[in-house]
Amino acid sequence: MITARAFSTIQAIERSAWNDCFPEALEDWDYYLAVEKAAIADFQWRYLAVFEGSTLVAVAPAFTTQYRLDTTVSGLAKRFTERLERQWPGVLQLRLYAIGSPVAEQCNAGTASHVPPQRRQALLEELLKLARRDADSFGIGLLAVKDAPSHDQQWADSCLAAGLQAMPSLPTALLPVPFASIDAYLGTLGKSTRKDLRRKLRAPGPRIEWRRQIDDVLPDIMRLYEATLNRSDLQFERLPADYFTAILEQLGDRAACVLYWVGEQLVAFNLILIDQHRLIDKFFAHDLNVSREHNLYFRSWLANVDYCIQQRIPLYECGQAGYASKLRLGCRFTGNMLFFRHRNPLLNALLKVIKRFVRPDRSDPAMAAAISEST
């Protein structure tokens, strides 16, 4: 007998059963527990679970929040939507119930390892039905699936069968790391990029320190984080200090904070997740006043690539921003999709029109190139 339930804490679901649905995931039960403990403002967490008898057979994280429809656009499109918001305050904001997470790389709906592939889509459809009922219980009309991997056709088919509309979301940048050395990696890049990076490497660089305990430098980390966040057009959430400490505490040796020092001054940090399969770059923040002089972004990039080489980690996952630089640095891109539907037919029709103007592939040429490459 199939039953479906939504929970407000991941601790209501057995850790091993959740992780069985997401084999080899770095953003696993422990990661979501750390996120939950961090109490990120303006987000409420939900965990969708489908059971067969007492056995967990399908799960997905979810959240509710107040959402700006132009969150993933920049440039001219962003300026246009900001004018709309000034003229009609609140016109671009709706309460949202989304499957996925604002702090996960993708929305992967999971099924248990014993579930045969031919049953998976039916279970995914049960998750979507549960999400709609759960959203209704909160009085939320807009249901979405955030950053579903484009290659997961069963997930896409389930969303379309549920009547959700589709549009491209921000692609994820990936750098395969089969290289024997940094010099071998540089040799795969374009001539001007290769020459520029070698010149940067010859200059004196910051001191690099790997940490799993950051309490003594947390005020400086948050200063760098806030400054970087305020420069970004695309940030969805505002992370509290507890997010960084909870991730390091809960994930143990699968997380690290890489610190960059110039003298006694902390000038940058990079929160990463790591295992034998991948290194995920979760957040990089830096002091803009010293960034150009010390090439902090590229220093961090090369430090991460070098760590992958030394530890024989085959994949560097480097997020959903900075597409122009990542194209130069040899990344490939994997596509993501956003699915959505509002239960109010008039609002749903309006969203069909709005999506033509807030698509990420229409606002940034570098992003459009990345999306094109991922399709």
Coordinates of C-alpha atoms in Angstrom, one line a residue:
M1 CA 0.0 0.0 0.0
I2 CA 1.4 3.4 -1.0
T3 CA 1.2 6.3 1.4
A4 CA 2.8 9.8 1.2
R5 CA 3.7 12.2 4.0
A6 CA 5.4 15.6 4.3
F7 CA 7.6 16.3 7.4
S8 CA 9.0 19.6 8.8
T9 CA 12.3 18.0 9.9
I10 CA 14.5 15.5 8.1
Q11 CA 15.0 13.8 11.4
A12 CA 11.6 12.3 10.9
I13 CA 13.1 10.2 8.1
E14 CA 15.7 7.5 8.8
R15 CA 19.2 8.6 7.7
S16 CA 20.1 5.4 6.0
A17 CA 16.8 5.2 4.1
W18 CA 17.1 8.8 2.8
N19 CA 20.7 8.3 1.7
D20 CA 19.8 5.0 0.0
C21 CA 17.6 7.1 -2.3
F22 CA 20.6 9.4 -3.3
P23 CA 23.6 7.1 -3.8
E24 CA 27.0 8.9 -3.5
A25 CA 25.4 12.3 -2.9
L26 CA 27.5 14.8 -1.0
E27 CA 24.4 16.8 -0.3
D28 CA 22.9 13.9 1.7
W29 CA 20.9 13.6 5.0
D30 CA 23.7 15.2 7.0
Y31 CA 23.9 18.2 4.7
Y32 CA 20.1 18.8 4.9
L33 CA 20.2 18.4 8.7
A34 CA 23.0 21.1 8.8
V35 CA 20.9 23.4 6.6
E36 CA 17.9 22.8 8.9
K37 CA 20.0 23.6 12.0
A38 CA 21.2 26.8 10.4
A39 CA 17.7 28.3 10.4
I40 CA 18.1 30.3 7.2
A41 CA 15.7 33.3 7.4
D42 CA 12.6 33.4 5.3
F43 CA 12.7 29.7 4.4
Q44 CA 10.6 26.8 5.9
W45 CA 11.7 23.3 5.2
R46 CA 9.6 20.3 4.0
Y47 CA 10.6 16.8 3.3
L48 CA 8.4 14.7 1.0
A49 CA 8.3 10.9 1.5
V50 CA 6.5 8.1 -0.2
F51 CA 6.2 4.8 1.6
E52 CA 5.3 1.3 0.5
G53 CA 4.0 -0.2 3.7
S54 CA 6.6 1.0 6.2
T55 CA 9.4 1.1 3.6
L56 CA 10.6 4.4 2.2
V57 CA 10.5 4.3 -1.6
A58 CA 10.8 7.9 -2.7
V59 CA 11.9 11.3 -1.2
A60 CA 12.6 14.9 -2.1
P61 CA 13.5 18.0 -0.1
A62 CA 11.2 21.0 -0.4
F63 CA 10.8 24.5 1.0
T64 CA 8.4 27.5 1.1
T65 CA 9.3 31.1 0.8
Q66 CA 8.4 34.5 -0.6
Y67 CA 9.9 34.5 -4.1
R68 CA 10.9 37.2 -6.6
L69 CA 10.2 36.1 -10.1
D70 CA 13.3 37.9 -11.4
T71 CA 15.8 36.2 -9.0
T72 CA 17.7 34.4 -11.8
V73 CA 18.0 37.3 -14.3
S74 CA 20.6 40.1 -14.6
G75 CA 21.7 43.0 -16.8
L76 CA 19.0 44.8 -18.8
A77 CA 16.2 42.3 -17.8
K78 CA 17.1 42.9 -14.1
R79 CA 16.9 46.7 -14.5
F80 CA 13.5 46.3 -16.3
T81 CA 12.0 44.2 -13.5
E82 CA 13.4 46.6 -10.8
R83 CA 11.5 49.4 -12.5
L84 CA 8.3 47.3 -12.5
E85 CA 8.8 46.6 -8.8
R86 CA 9.2 50.3 -8.1
Q87 CA 6.0 51.2 -10.0
W88 CA 3.9 48.2 -8.7
P89 CA 5.4 47.0 -5.4
G90 CA 5.0 43.3 -4.9
V91 CA 4.0 42.6 -8.5
L92 CA 6.9 40.2 -9.0
Q93 CA 6.6 38.5 -5.6
L94 CA 4.6 35.4 -4.8
R95 CA 4.5 32.8 -2.1
L96 CA 6.3 29.7 -3.4
Y97 CA 6.3 26.0 -2.6
A98 CA 9.3 24.4 -4.3
I99 CA 10.7 20.9 -4.5
G100 CA 14.4 21.2 -4.2
S101 CA 16.6 23.4 -1.9
P102 CA 17.8 27.0 -2.2
V103 CA 21.3 25.7 -1.1
A104 CA 21.6 22.5 -3.1
E105 CA 23.2 22.2 -6.5
Q106 CA 20.2 20.4 -8.1
C107 CA 16.8 19.1 -7.3
N108 CA 17.3 15.3 -7.4
A109 CA 14.1 13.4 -6.4
G110 CA 15.3 10.1 -5.1
T111 CA 13.9 6.5 -5.2
A112 CA 15.2 3.6 -3.1
S113 CA 17.8 1.4 -4.6
H114 CA 15.5 -1.6 -4.7
V115 CA 12.9 0.3 -6.9
P116 CA 13.0 -0.9 -10.5
P117 CA 13.5 1.9 -13.1
Q118 CA 10.1 1.3 -14.7
R119 CA 8.4 2.1 -11.4
R120 CA 10.4 5.3 -10.7
Q121 CA 8.2 7.7 -12.7
A122 CA 5.0 6.6 -10.9
L123 CA 6.7 7.3 -7.6
L124 CA 7.9 10.7 -8.7
E125 CA 4.3 11.5 -9.7
E126 CA 3.3 10.6 -6.1
L127 CA 5.8 13.1 -4.8
L128 CA 4.4 15.8 -7.0
K129 CA 0.8 15.0 -5.8
L130 CA 2.0 15.2 -2.2
A131 CA 3.7 18.5 -2.9
R132 CA 0.5 20.0 -4.3
R133 CA -1.5 18.8 -1.3
D134 CA 1.2 20.1 1.1
A135 CA 1.3 23.5 -0.7
D136 CA -2.5 23.7 -0.5
S137 CA -2.4 23.1 3.3
F138 CA -0.2 26.3 3.5
G139 CA -2.5 28.3 1.2
I140 CA 0.3 28.5 -1.4
G141 CA -0.8 28.6 -5.1
L142 CA 2.6 28.5 -6.9
L143 CA 4.3 25.1 -7.0
A144 CA 7.7 24.7 -8.6
V145 CA 10.5 22.2 -9.1
K146 CA 13.8 24.1 -8.7
D147 CA 16.8 23.0 -10.8
A148 CA 15.8 19.6 -12.0
P149 CA 18.6 18.0 -14.0
S150 CA 17.9 18.2 -17.7
H151 CA 19.1 14.6 -18.2
D152 CA 16.5 13.1 -15.9
Q153 CA 13.8 12.5 -18.4
Q154 CA 11.5 10.6 -16.0
W155 CA 11.6 13.6 -13.6
A156 CA 10.8 16.0 -16.5
D157 CA 8.0 13.7 -17.8
S158 CA 6.5 13.6 -14.3
C159 CA 6.5 17.3 -14.0
L160 CA 4.9 17.8 -17.4
A161 CA 2.3 15.1 -16.7
A162 CA 1.4 17.1 -13.6
G163 CA 0.7 20.2 -15.8
L164 CA 3.8 22.1 -14.8
Q165 CA 5.3 24.5 -17.3
A166 CA 9.0 24.2 -18.1
M167 CA 11.8 26.8 -18.7
P168 CA 15.6 26.6 -18.6
S169 CA 17.2 27.3 -15.3
L170 CA 20.8 28.2 -14.5
P171 CA 23.2 25.5 -15.7
T172 CA 25.7 23.9 -13.4
A173 CA 29.4 24.3 -14.3
L174 CA 31.6 21.2 -14.2
L175 CA 35.3 20.7 -14.8
P176 CA 36.4 17.1 -15.3
V177 CA 39.9 16.7 -13.8
P178 CA 41.9 14.0 -15.6
F179 CA 45.1 16.0 -15.5
A180 CA 48.4 14.9 -14.0
S181 CA 49.5 18.4 -13.0
I182 CA 48.3 22.0 -13.0
D183 CA 50.6 22.6 -16.0
A184 CA 48.8 19.8 -17.9
Y185 CA 45.5 21.5 -17.1
L186 CA 46.7 24.9 -18.2
G187 CA 47.8 23.3 -21.5
T188 CA 44.1 22.5 -22.3
L189 CA 43.0 26.1 -22.1
G190 CA 43.1 28.8 -24.8
K191 CA 46.4 30.5 -25.4
S192 CA 45.5 33.9 -23.9
T193 CA 43.9 32.3 -20.8
R194 CA 46.9 29.9 -20.4
K195 CA 49.3 32.8 -20.6
D196 CA 47.3 35.0 -18.2
L197 CA 47.1 32.2 -15.5
R198 CA 50.8 31.4 -15.7
R199 CA 51.6 35.0 -15.2
K200 CA 49.3 35.1 -12.2
L201 CA 50.9 32.0 -10.7
R202 CA 54.4 33.6 -10.9
A203 CA 53.3 36.6 -8.8
P204 CA 53.4 36.3 -5.0
G205 CA 50.1 34.7 -3.8
P206 CA 48.1 34.6 -0.5
R207 CA 48.8 32.1 2.2
I208 CA 46.2 29.2 1.9
E209 CA 44.9 27.4 5.0
W210 CA 42.4 24.5 5.1
R211 CA 40.1 24.5 8.1
R212 CA 37.3 22.4 9.6
Q213 CA 36.9 24.8 12.6
I214 CA 36.3 28.5 11.9
D215 CA 34.9 29.9 15.2
D216 CA 37.9 32.2 15.7
V217 CA 37.6 33.8 12.2
L218 CA 33.8 33.7 11.8
P219 CA 33.3 37.5 12.1
D220 CA 35.8 38.0 9.2
I221 CA 34.2 35.2 7.2
M222 CA 30.8 36.9 7.6
R223 CA 32.2 40.3 6.7
L224 CA 33.6 38.8 3.4
Y225 CA 30.3 36.9 2.8
E226 CA 28.1 40.0 3.2
A227 CA 30.3 42.1 1.0
T228 CA 30.2 39.4 -1.8
L229 CA 26.5 38.9 -1.4
N230 CA 25.8 42.6 -1.8
R231 CA 27.6 42.6 -5.1
S232 CA 25.6 39.7 -6.5
D233 CA 22.5 40.0 -8.7
L234 CA 21.6 36.3 -8.5
Q235 CA 21.6 35.3 -4.8
F236 CA 18.4 33.6 -3.7
E237 CA 19.1 33.2 0.0
R238 CA 21.0 35.0 2.8
L239 CA 23.1 32.5 4.7
P240 CA 23.6 33.0 8.5
A241 CA 26.9 32.3 10.3
D242 CA 25.4 29.1 11.6
Y243 CA 25.2 27.7 8.0
F244 CA 29.0 27.7 7.7
T245 CA 29.6 26.2 11.1
A246 CA 26.8 23.6 10.9
I247 CA 28.1 22.3 7.5
L248 CA 31.6 21.9 8.8
E249 CA 30.4 20.2 12.0
Q250 CA 27.8 17.9 10.5
L251 CA 29.8 16.8 7.4
G252 CA 33.1 16.3 9.2
D253 CA 35.9 15.4 6.7
R254 CA 33.4 15.8 3.8
A255 CA 33.5 19.6 4.1
A256 CA 36.2 22.3 4.5
C257 CA 36.7 26.0 4.6
V258 CA 39.7 27.2 2.7
L259 CA 41.1 30.5 4.0
Y260 CA 43.2 33.0 2.0
W261 CA 45.5 35.3 4.0
V262 CA 47.6 38.3 3.0
G263 CA 49.8 38.9 6.0
E264 CA 47.4 38.7 9.0
Q265 CA 44.4 39.7 7.0
L266 CA 41.8 37.2 5.9
V267 CA 41.0 38.3 2.3
A268 CA 38.9 35.4 1.0
F269 CA 37.3 32.0 1.9
N270 CA 35.9 29.1 0.0
L271 CA 33.4 26.6 1.5
I272 CA 33.7 23.3 -0.2
L273 CA 32.3 19.8 0.0
I274 CA 34.6 16.9 -0.9
D275 CA 34.7 13.1 -1.3
Q276 CA 36.5 10.7 -3.6
H277 CA 34.2 11.5 -6.5
R278 CA 33.9 15.3 -6.6
L279 CA 34.7 18.6 -5.1
I280 CA 31.7 21.0 -4.8
D281 CA 32.5 24.7 -4.6
K282 CA 29.6 25.9 -2.4
F283 CA 30.6 29.5 -1.8
F284 CA 33.6 31.8 -2.5
A285 CA 33.8 35.3 -1.0
H286 CA 36.6 37.8 -1.2
D287 CA 37.7 41.3 -0.4
L288 CA 37.3 43.3 -3.6
N289 CA 39.9 45.8 -2.4
V290 CA 42.7 43.2 -2.6
S291 CA 41.1 40.7 -5.0
R292 CA 42.6 42.1 -8.2
E293 CA 46.1 42.6 -6.8
H294 CA 46.3 39.0 -5.6
N295 CA 44.1 37.4 -8.2
L296 CA 42.0 35.7 -5.5
Y297 CA 39.3 34.2 -7.7
F298 CA 41.8 32.5 -10.0
R299 CA 44.1 31.5 -7.1
S300 CA 41.2 29.8 -5.4
W301 CA 40.2 28.1 -8.7
L302 CA 43.7 26.7 -9.3
A303 CA 44.0 25.7 -5.6
N304 CA 40.8 23.6 -6.0
V305 CA 41.9 22.1 -9.3
D306 CA 45.3 21.2 -7.8
Y307 CA 43.6 19.6 -4.8
C308 CA 41.5 17.5 -7.1
I309 CA 44.7 16.5 -9.0
Q310 CA 46.6 15.6 -5.8
Q311 CA 43.7 13.6 -4.3
R312 CA 42.7 12.1 -7.6
I313 CA 39.2 13.5 -7.5
P314 CA 37.8 13.3 -11.0
L315 CA 35.2 16.2 -11.0
Y316 CA 35.2 19.8 -9.8
E317 CA 31.6 21.1 -9.5
C318 CA 31.7 24.9 -9.5
G319 CA 28.2 26.2 -9.3
Q320 CA 25.8 28.5 -11.1
A321 CA 27.5 31.9 -11.5
G322 CA 30.5 33.5 -13.2
Y323 CA 29.8 31.8 -16.6
A324 CA 32.1 34.0 -18.6
S325 CA 35.2 33.1 -16.5
K326 CA 34.2 29.4 -16.3
L327 CA 33.9 29.2 -20.1
R328 CA 37.5 30.5 -20.3
L329 CA 38.6 28.0 -17.7
G330 CA 37.5 24.9 -19.6
C331 CA 34.2 24.0 -17.9
R332 CA 31.4 22.1 -19.5
F333 CA 27.9 22.7 -18.4
T334 CA 25.0 20.4 -17.4
G335 CA 21.5 21.8 -17.9
N336 CA 18.8 22.4 -15.3
M337 CA 15.1 23.0 -15.7
L338 CA 12.6 24.9 -13.7
F339 CA 9.0 23.6 -13.7
F340 CA 6.1 25.6 -12.2
R341 CA 2.4 25.9 -12.1
H342 CA 0.0 28.2 -10.2
R343 CA -3.3 26.7 -9.2
N344 CA -5.0 30.0 -10.1
P345 CA -5.6 29.7 -13.9
L346 CA -5.3 33.5 -14.5
L347 CA -2.0 33.8 -12.5
N348 CA -0.8 30.7 -14.3
A349 CA -1.5 32.3 -17.7
L350 CA 0.3 35.5 -16.5
L351 CA 3.3 33.4 -15.5
K352 CA 3.5 32.0 -19.0
V353 CA 3.9 35.5 -20.3
I354 CA 6.4 36.6 -17.6
K355 CA 8.6 33.7 -18.1
R356 CA 9.5 35.0 -21.6
F357 CA 11.1 38.0 -20.0
V358 CA 12.8 36.4 -16.9
R359 CA 14.5 33.5 -18.6
P360 CA 18.2 33.3 -17.6
D361 CA 19.2 32.5 -21.1
R362 CA 17.8 35.9 -22.3
S363 CA 19.6 38.2 -19.8
D364 CA 23.4 37.3 -19.9
P365 CA 25.3 36.4 -23.1
A366 CA 27.8 34.2 -21.2
M367 CA 24.9 32.5 -19.4
A368 CA 23.1 32.0 -22.6
A369 CA 26.2 30.4 -24.1
A370 CA 26.5 28.1 -21.1
I371 CA 22.8 27.1 -21.4
S372 CA 23.2 26.5 -25.1
E373 CA 26.3 24.2 -24.4
S374 CA 24.3 22.2 -21.8
T375 CA 21.4 21.4 -24.1

